[in-house]
C-alpha positions as MATLAB code, in Angstrom:
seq = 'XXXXXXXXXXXXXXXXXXXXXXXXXXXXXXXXXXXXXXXXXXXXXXXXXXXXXXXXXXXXXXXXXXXXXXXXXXXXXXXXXXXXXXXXXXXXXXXXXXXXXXXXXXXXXXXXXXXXXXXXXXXXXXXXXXXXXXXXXXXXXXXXXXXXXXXXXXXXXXXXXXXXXXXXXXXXXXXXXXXXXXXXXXXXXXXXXXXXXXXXXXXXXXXXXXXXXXXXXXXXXXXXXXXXXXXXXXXXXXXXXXXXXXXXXXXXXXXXXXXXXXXXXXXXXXXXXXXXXXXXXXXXXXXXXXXXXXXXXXXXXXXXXXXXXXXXXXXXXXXXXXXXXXXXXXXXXXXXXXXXXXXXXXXXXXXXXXXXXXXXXXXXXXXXXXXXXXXXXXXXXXXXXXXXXXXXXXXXXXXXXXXXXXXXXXXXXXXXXXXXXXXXXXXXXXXXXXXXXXXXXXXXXXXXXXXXXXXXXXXXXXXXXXXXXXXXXXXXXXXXXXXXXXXXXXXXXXXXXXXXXXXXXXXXXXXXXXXXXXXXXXXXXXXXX';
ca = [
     -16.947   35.780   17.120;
     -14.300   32.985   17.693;
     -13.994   30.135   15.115;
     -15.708   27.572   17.091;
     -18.772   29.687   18.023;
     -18.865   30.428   13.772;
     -18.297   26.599   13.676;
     -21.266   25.341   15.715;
     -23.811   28.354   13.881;
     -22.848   26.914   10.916;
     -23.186   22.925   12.111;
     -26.681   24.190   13.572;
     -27.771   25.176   10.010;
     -26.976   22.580    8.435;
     -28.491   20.064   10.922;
     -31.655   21.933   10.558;
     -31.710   21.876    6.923;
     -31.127   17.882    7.223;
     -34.066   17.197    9.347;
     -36.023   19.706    7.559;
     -35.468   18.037    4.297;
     -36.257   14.585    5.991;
     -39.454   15.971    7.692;
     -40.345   17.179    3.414;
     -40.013   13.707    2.137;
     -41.349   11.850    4.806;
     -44.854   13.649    3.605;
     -44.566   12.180    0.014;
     -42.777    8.658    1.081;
     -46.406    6.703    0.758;
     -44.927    3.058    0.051;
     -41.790    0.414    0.282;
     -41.036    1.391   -3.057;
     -40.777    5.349   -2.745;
     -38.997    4.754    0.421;
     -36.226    2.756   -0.764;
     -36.042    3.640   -4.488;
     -37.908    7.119   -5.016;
     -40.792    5.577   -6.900;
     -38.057    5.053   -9.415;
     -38.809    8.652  -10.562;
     -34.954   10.459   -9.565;
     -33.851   12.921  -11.912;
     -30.600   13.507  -13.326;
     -29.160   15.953  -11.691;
     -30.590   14.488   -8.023;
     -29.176   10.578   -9.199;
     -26.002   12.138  -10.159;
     -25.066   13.767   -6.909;
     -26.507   11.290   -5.349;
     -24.104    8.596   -6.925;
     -20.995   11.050   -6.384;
     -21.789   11.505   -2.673;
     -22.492    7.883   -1.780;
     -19.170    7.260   -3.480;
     -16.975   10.279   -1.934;
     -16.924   10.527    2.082;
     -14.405   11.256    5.370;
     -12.878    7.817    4.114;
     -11.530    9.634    0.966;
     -11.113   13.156    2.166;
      -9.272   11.767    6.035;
      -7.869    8.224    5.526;
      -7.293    7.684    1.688;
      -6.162   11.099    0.760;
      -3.731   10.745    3.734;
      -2.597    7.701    3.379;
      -1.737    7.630   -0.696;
      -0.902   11.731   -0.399;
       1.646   10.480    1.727;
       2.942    7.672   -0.239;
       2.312    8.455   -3.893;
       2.922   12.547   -3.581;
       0.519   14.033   -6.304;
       0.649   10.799   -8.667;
      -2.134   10.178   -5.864;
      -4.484   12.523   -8.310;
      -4.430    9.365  -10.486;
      -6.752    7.455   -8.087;
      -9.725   10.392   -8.107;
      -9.240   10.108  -12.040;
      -9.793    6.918  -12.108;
     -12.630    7.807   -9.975;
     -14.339    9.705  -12.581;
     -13.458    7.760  -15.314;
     -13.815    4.280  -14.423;
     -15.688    4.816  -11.385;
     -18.289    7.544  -12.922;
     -18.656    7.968  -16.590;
     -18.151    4.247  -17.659;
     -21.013    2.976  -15.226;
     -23.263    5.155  -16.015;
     -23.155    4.281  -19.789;
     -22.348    0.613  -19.482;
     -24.642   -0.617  -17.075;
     -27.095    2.662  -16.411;
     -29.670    1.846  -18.794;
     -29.759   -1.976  -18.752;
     -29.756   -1.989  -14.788;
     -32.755    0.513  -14.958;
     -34.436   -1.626  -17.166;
     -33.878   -4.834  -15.942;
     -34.546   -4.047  -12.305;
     -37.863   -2.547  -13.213;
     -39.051   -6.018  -15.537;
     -38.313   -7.902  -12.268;
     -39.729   -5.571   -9.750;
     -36.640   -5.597   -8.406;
     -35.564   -2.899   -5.724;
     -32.464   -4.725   -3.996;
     -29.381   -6.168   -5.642;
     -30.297   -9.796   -3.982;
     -33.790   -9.487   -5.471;
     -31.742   -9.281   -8.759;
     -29.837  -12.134   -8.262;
     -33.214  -14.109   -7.368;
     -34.952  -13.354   -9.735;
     -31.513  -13.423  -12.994;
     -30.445  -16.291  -11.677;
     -33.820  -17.849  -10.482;
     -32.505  -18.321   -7.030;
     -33.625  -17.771   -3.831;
     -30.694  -19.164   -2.144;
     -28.645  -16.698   -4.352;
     -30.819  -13.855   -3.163;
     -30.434  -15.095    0.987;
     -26.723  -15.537    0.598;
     -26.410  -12.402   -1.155;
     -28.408  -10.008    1.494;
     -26.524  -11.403    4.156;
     -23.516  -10.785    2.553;
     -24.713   -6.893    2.054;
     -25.546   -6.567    5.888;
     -22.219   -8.264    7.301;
     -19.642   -6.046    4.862;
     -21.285   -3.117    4.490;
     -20.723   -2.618    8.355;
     -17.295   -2.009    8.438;
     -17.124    0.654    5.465;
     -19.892    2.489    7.935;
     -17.592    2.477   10.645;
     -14.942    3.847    8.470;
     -16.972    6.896    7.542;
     -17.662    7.235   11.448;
     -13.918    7.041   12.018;
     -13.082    9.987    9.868;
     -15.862   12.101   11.408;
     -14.650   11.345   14.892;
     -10.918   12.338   13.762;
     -11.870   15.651   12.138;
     -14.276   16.543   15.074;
     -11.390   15.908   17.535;
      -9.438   17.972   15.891;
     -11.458   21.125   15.233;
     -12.459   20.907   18.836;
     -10.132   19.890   21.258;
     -12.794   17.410   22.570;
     -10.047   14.866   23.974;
     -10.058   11.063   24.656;
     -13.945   10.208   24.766;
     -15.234   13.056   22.401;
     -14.505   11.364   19.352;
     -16.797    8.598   20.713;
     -19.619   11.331   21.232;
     -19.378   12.630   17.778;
     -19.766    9.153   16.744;
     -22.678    8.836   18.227;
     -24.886   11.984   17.702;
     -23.926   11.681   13.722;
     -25.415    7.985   13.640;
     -28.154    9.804   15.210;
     -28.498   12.661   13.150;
     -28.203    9.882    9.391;
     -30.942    8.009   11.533;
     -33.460   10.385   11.669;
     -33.634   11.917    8.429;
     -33.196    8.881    6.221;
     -36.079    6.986    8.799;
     -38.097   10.103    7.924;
     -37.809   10.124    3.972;
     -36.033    7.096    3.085;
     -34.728    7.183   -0.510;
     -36.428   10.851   -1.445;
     -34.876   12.364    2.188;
     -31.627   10.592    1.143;
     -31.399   11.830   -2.837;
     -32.490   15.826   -1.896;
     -30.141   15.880    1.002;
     -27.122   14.160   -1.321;
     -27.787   17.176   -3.782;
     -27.381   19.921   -1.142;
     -24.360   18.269    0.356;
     -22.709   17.353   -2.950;
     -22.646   21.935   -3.460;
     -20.841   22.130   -0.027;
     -18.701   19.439   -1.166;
     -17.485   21.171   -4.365;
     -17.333   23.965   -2.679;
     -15.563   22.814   -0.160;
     -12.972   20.462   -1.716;
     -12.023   23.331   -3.905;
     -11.186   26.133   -0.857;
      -9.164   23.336    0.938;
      -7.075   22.356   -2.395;
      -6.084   26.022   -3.199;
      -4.873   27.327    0.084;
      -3.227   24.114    0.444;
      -1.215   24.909   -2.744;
      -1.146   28.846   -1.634;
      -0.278   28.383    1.308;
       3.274   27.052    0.300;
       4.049   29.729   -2.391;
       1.659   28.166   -5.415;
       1.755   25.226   -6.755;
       5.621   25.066   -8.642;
       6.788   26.031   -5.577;
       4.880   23.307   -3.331;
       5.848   20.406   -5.901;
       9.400   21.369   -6.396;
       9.563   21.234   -2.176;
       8.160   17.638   -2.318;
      10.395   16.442   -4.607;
      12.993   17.437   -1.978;
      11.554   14.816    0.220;
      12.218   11.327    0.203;
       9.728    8.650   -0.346;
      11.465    5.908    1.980;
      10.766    3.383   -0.795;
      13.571    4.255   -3.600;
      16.978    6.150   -3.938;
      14.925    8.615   -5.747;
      12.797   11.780   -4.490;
       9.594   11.111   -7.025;
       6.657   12.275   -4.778;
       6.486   15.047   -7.040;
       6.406   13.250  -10.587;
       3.740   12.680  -12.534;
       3.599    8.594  -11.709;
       4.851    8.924   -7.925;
       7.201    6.052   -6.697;
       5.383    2.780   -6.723;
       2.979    3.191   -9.727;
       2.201   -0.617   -9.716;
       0.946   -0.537   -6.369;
      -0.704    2.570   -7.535;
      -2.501    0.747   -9.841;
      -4.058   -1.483   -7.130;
      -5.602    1.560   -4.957;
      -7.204    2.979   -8.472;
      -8.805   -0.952   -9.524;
      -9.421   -1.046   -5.826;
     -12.060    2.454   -5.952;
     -12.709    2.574   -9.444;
     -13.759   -0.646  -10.705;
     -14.928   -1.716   -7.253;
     -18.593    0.528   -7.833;
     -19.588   -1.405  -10.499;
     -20.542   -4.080   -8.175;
     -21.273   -2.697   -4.772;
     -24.988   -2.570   -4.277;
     -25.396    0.990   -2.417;
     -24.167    2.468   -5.807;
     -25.852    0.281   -8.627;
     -29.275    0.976   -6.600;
     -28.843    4.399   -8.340;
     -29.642    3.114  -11.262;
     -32.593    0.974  -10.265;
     -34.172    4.760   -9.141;
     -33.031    6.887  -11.936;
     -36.244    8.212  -14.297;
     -35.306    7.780  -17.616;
     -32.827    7.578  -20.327;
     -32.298   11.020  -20.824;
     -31.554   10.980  -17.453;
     -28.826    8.691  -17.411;
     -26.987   10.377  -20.412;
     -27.299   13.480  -18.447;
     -26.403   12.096  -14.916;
     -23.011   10.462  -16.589;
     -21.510   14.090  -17.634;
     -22.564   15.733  -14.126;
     -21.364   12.676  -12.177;
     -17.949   12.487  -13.828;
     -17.746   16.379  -13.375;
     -18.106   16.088   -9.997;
     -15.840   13.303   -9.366;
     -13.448   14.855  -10.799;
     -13.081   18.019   -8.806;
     -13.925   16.203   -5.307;
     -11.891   13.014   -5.880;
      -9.115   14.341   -7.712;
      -9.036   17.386   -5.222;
      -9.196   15.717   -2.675;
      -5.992   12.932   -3.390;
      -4.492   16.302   -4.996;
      -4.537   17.875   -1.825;
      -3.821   14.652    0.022;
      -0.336   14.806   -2.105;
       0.928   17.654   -0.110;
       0.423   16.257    3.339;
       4.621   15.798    3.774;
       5.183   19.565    3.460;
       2.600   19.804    6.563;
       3.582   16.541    8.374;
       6.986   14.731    9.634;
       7.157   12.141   11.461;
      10.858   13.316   12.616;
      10.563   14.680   16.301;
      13.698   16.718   15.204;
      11.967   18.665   11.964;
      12.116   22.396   13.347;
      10.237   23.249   10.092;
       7.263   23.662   11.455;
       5.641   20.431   10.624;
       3.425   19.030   12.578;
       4.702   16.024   14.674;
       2.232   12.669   13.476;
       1.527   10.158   15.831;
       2.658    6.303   15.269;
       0.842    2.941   15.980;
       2.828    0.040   16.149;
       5.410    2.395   14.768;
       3.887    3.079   11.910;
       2.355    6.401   11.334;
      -1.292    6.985   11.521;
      -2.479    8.193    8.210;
      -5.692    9.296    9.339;
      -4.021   11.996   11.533;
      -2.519   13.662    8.653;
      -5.371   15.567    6.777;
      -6.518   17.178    9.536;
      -3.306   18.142   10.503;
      -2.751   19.698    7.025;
      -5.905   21.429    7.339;
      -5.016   23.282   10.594;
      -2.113   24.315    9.114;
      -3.383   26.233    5.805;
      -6.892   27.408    6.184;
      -7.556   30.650    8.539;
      -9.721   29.655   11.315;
     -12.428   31.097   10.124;
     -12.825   28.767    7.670;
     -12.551   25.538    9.500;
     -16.244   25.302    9.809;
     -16.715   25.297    6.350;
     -14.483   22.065    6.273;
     -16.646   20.313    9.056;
     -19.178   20.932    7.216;
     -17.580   19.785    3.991;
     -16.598   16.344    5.614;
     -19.921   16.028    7.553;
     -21.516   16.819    4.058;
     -19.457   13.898    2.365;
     -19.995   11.717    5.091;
     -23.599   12.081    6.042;
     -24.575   11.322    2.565;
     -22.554    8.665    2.398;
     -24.067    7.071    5.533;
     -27.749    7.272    4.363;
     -26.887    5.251    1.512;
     -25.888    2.750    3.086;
     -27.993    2.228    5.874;
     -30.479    2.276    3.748;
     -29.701   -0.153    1.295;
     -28.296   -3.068    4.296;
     -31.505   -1.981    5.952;
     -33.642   -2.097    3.069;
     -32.069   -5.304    1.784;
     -32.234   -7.256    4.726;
     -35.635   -6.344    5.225;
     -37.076   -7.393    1.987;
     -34.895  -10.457    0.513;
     -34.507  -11.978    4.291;
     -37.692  -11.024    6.664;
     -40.935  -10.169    4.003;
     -40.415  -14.086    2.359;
     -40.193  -15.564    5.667;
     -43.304  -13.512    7.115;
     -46.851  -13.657    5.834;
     -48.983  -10.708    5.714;
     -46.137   -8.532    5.334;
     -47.645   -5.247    4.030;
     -46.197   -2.115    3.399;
     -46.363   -0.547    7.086;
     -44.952   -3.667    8.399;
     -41.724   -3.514    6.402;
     -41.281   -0.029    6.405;
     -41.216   -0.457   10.177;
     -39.727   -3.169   10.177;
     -36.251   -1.386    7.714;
     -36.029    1.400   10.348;
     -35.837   -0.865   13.340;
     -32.835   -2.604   11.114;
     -31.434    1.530   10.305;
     -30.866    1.910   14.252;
     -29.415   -1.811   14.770;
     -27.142   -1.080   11.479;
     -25.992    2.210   13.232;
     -25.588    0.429   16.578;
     -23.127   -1.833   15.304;
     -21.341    0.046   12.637;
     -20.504    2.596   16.046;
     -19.046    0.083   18.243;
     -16.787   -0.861   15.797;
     -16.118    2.633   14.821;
     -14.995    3.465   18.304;
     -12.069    0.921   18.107;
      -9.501    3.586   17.119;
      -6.846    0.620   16.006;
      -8.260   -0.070   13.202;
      -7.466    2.346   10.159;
      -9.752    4.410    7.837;
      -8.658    2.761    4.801;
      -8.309   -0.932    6.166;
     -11.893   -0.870    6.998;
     -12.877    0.214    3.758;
     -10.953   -2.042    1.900;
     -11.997   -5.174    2.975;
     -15.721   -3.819    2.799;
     -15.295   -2.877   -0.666;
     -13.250   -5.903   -1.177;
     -15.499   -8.133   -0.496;
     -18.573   -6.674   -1.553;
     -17.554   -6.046   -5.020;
     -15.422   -9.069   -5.343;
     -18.630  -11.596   -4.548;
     -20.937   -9.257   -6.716;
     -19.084   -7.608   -9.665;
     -18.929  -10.738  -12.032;
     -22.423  -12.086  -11.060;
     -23.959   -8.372  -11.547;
     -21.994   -7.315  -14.989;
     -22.580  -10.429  -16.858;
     -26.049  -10.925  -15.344;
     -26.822   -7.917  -17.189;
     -24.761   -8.926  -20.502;
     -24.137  -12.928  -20.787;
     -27.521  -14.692  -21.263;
     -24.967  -18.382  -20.612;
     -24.468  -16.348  -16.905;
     -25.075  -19.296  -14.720;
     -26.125  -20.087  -11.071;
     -23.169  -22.327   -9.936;
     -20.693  -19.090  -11.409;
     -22.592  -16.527   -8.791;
     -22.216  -19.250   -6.245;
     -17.868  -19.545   -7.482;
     -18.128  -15.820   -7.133;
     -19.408  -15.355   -3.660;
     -17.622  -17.656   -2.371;
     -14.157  -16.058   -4.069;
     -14.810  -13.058   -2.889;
     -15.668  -13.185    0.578;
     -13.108  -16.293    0.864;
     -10.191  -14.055   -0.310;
     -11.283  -11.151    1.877;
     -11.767  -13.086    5.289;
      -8.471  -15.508    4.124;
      -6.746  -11.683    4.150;
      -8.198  -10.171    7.246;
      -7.572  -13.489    9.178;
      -3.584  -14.164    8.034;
      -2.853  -10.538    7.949;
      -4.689   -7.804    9.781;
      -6.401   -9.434   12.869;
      -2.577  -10.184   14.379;
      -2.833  -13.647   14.973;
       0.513  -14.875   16.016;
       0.061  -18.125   14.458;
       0.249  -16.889   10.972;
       3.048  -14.433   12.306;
       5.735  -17.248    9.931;
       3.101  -16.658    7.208;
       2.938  -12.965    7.453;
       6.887  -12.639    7.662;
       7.660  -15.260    4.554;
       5.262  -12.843    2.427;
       7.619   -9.748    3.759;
      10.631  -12.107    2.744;
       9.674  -12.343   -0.987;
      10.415   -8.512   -1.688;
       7.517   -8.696   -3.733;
       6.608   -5.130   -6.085;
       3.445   -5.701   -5.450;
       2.267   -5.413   -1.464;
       0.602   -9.079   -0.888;
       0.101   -7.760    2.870;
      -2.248   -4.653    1.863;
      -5.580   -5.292    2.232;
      -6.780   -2.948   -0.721;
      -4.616   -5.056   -3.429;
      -6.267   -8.207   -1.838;
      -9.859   -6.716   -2.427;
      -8.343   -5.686   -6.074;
      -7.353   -9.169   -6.840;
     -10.465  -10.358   -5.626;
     -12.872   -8.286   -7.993;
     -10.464   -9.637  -11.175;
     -10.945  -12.987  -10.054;
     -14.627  -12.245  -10.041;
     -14.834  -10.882  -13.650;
     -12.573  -14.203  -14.475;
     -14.830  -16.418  -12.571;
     -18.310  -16.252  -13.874;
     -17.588  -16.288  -17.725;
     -15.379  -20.197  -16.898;
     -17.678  -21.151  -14.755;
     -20.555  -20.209  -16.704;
     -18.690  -21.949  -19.801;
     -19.359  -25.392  -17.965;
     -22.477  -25.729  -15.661;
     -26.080  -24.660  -16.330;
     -27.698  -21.593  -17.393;
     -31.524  -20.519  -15.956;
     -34.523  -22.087  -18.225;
     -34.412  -20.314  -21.590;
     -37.859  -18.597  -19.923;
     -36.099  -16.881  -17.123;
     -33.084  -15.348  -19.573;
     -35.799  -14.423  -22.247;
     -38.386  -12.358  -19.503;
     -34.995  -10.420  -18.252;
     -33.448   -9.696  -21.661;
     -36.907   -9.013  -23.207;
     -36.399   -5.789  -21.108;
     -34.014   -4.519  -23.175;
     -36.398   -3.967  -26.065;
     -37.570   -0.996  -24.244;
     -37.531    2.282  -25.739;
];
């Protein structure tokens, strides 16, 4: 059997599992509530994989661990620790038990509704869900992006294949999460979170093997130079630009404690117990696919050059704008150390990653817009007409999220960022101290919003959408040989989630808290045992 026919069996199983699991849920999804938060009865062990694989997809395993393998060497590990750590186990005990007990006094199942109802605003909560739709887009097409470049590569499928990939897996996240919502979404997140471990761990030792174990492998990177200093550091512990370094880790660590497809694991998590438990087995897991996967992302020089004259047996990675494209480069290192026969498993592990990822977030822009724009707007909005009404707004989600998925020019990790960027930069500050500071005022959620999704678009606008009349802008940045990279759109969304935390405590410190009534009702919750 040849290692594409072993390939599609094992994509064929998997597919069926998917829809069979969505076809299991769909049976016991009775109401809005079980469909977008599980009847708020999710287990440990189903929350915690759930969290890991809505946080790890193709954008970590194909464009990040490319991108920062490439120009951080294995100091790149740093940015999956800081995954588990800041990203994982801190959440989890910070904000875990007062987000699942807050959520649940206000009946709560979006992160808008939270705002409305903390902040008693319903501008707040309209402002917010449109925010959620608009950003949350372009992280979707990143995830597509990956998919498509992994496909491509495992199959020869040439220029328009990537585009057909593309399609059939918005097709494939469609039906299953339409079928079972958040139950369909949790139980498949569980099964693909075991590939993923298993997966992630194959891929990082015969990486490592495959170039004579891992003293062997480092001591040949540090051989290499980095393009950035006099000195070959790709193989030191802190790589050669650890402030910039820095920025990537803020940037995916610090950035889930205010994005609203990860906090809404909280909202659905059963008890206590549960989120004690779920904080060990999330950082756990974390740890091995995260740090894996920038681990193995740290070796992508000995398996890519971007010299046409490297006889080493490299392989050759194509440039845009002459500049390579990082997204090229883990699939490249892939066909290079495992056997064919094992290629399917990585599909599989990527499709795993990715899928899961997807559900999440269709269903919470779906979910979101659905029930903090459309049901206050419409009367007689019962159950059957919203539940309808989120999986029209799953296939329009998908619809979008592809066409912009298809435009190969823009990168993986640029897409991401400025999601994530502006997501967490608006919401981190409002959502953190709306759960801590009882002086957390409107105006300061307003400051934040506005910060956040003013320094992202400010960003994308002056330096990514390659506008010639900031061109004198762009190249007096380049000028000031700043150490830290003002042009990269992942320090911009860093910068921008500070400013948030910074920007809701001043704010607050001047302008009007809710009635006494409205803080007393949300913190009463907290009384709970």
């Amino acid at each position: 059997m040849s290692s594409k026919a072993a390939t599609f069996i094992i994509l064929g199983i998997y597919v069926a599992v998917m829809v069979g699991i969505g076809f299991y849920t769909s049976k016991r999804t009775k109401s809005t509530n079980d469909f977008m938060l599980g009847g708020r009865n999710v287990g440990s062990w189903l929350t915690a994989f759930s969290y890991g694989t809505t946080y790890f997809s193709a954008v970590v395993f194909i464009g990040y661990a490319g991108q920062f393998g490439w120009s951080y060497g294995i100091s790149a590990t740093w940015i999956g620790i800081g995954n588990a750590i800041i990203g994982s186990l801190i959440p989890f005990f910070l904000i875990g038990r007062r987000t699942r007990l807050m959520t649940k006094q206000f009946e709560a199942r979006t992160m808008p509704e939270f705002f409305e109802k903390r902040f008693n605003s319903k501008a707040l909560k309209t402002a917010a869900a449109v925010i959620v739709f608009v950003f949350l887009i372009p992280y979707t097409a990143s995830v597509y992006n990956g998919l498509s470049r992994l496909f491509g590569m495992v199959f020869d499928l040439g220029e328009h294949g990537g585009t057909i990939i593309i399609i059939l897996m918005a097709v494939l996240s469609a039906i299953y999460v339409t079928l079972g919502g958040y139950k369909a979404t949790a139980l498949n997140d569980f099964f693909q979170g075991i590939i993923m471990l298993i997966g992630i761990s194959t891929v990082v030792a015969l990486t490592v093997q495959k170039k004579n174990g891992l003293s062997e492998a480092v001591g040949a990177l540090n051989l290499i130079s980095d393009n950035n200093t006099s000195e070959n550091t790709l193989g030191s512990i802190f790589g050669p630009d650890p402030l910039n370094l820095l920025g990537v880790v803020i940037l995916t660590s610090l950035g889930t404690w205010g994005l609203p497809q990860m906090v809404q694991k909280f909202y659905a998590i059963k008890d206590e117990a549960s989120i004690k438990r779920g904080a060990v087995i999330s950082t756990l897991f974390a740890l091995i696919v995260a740090g894996g996967s920038y681990f193995m992302g740290g070796f992508v020089r000995l398996y890519c050059t971007l010299d046409p004259a490297d006889t080493s047996g490299k392989t050759l990675i194509e440039t845009l704008n002459n500049k390579p494209v990082f997204d090229t480069m883990v699939p490249a290192l892939i066909h290079q150390a495992l056997p064919n026969v094992l290629i399917g498993l990585i599909v599989v592990l990527v499709l795993s990653a990715s899928l899961s990822t997807l559900s999440s977030l269709v269903l919470t822009s779906s979910s979101t817009l659905t029930n903090d724009l459309i049901k206050p707007r419409v009367k007689n909005f019962d159950d059957k007409k919203q539940m309808l009404t989120i999986r029209i707004f799953i296939a329009v989600f998908l619809v979008i999220s592809v066409i912009i998925a298809c435009n190969k020019n823009a990168s993986i990790s640029t897409l991401m960022s400025y999601s994530w960027g502006a997501l967490s930069g608006a919401f981190l500050g409002p959502f953190l101290y709306g759960l801590f500071l009882k002086k957390a005022s409107p105006a300061a959620v307003w400051a934040s919003l506005c910060s956040g999704i003013g320094i992202t678009i400010i960003h994308m606008l002056l330096f990514s959408f390659g506008i010639h009349a900031f061109d004198g802008i762009k190249q007096a940045v380049i000028d000031l040989n700043c150490p830290l990279n003002l042009l990269s759109p992942i320090n911009a969304g860093a910068f921008a989630m500070i400013i948030s935390l910074i920007i809701v405590p001043v704010v607050s410190s001047f302008t009007k808290a809710p009635d006494k009534k409205v803080i007393d009702n949300a913190f009463a919750s907290l009384e709970t045992k």
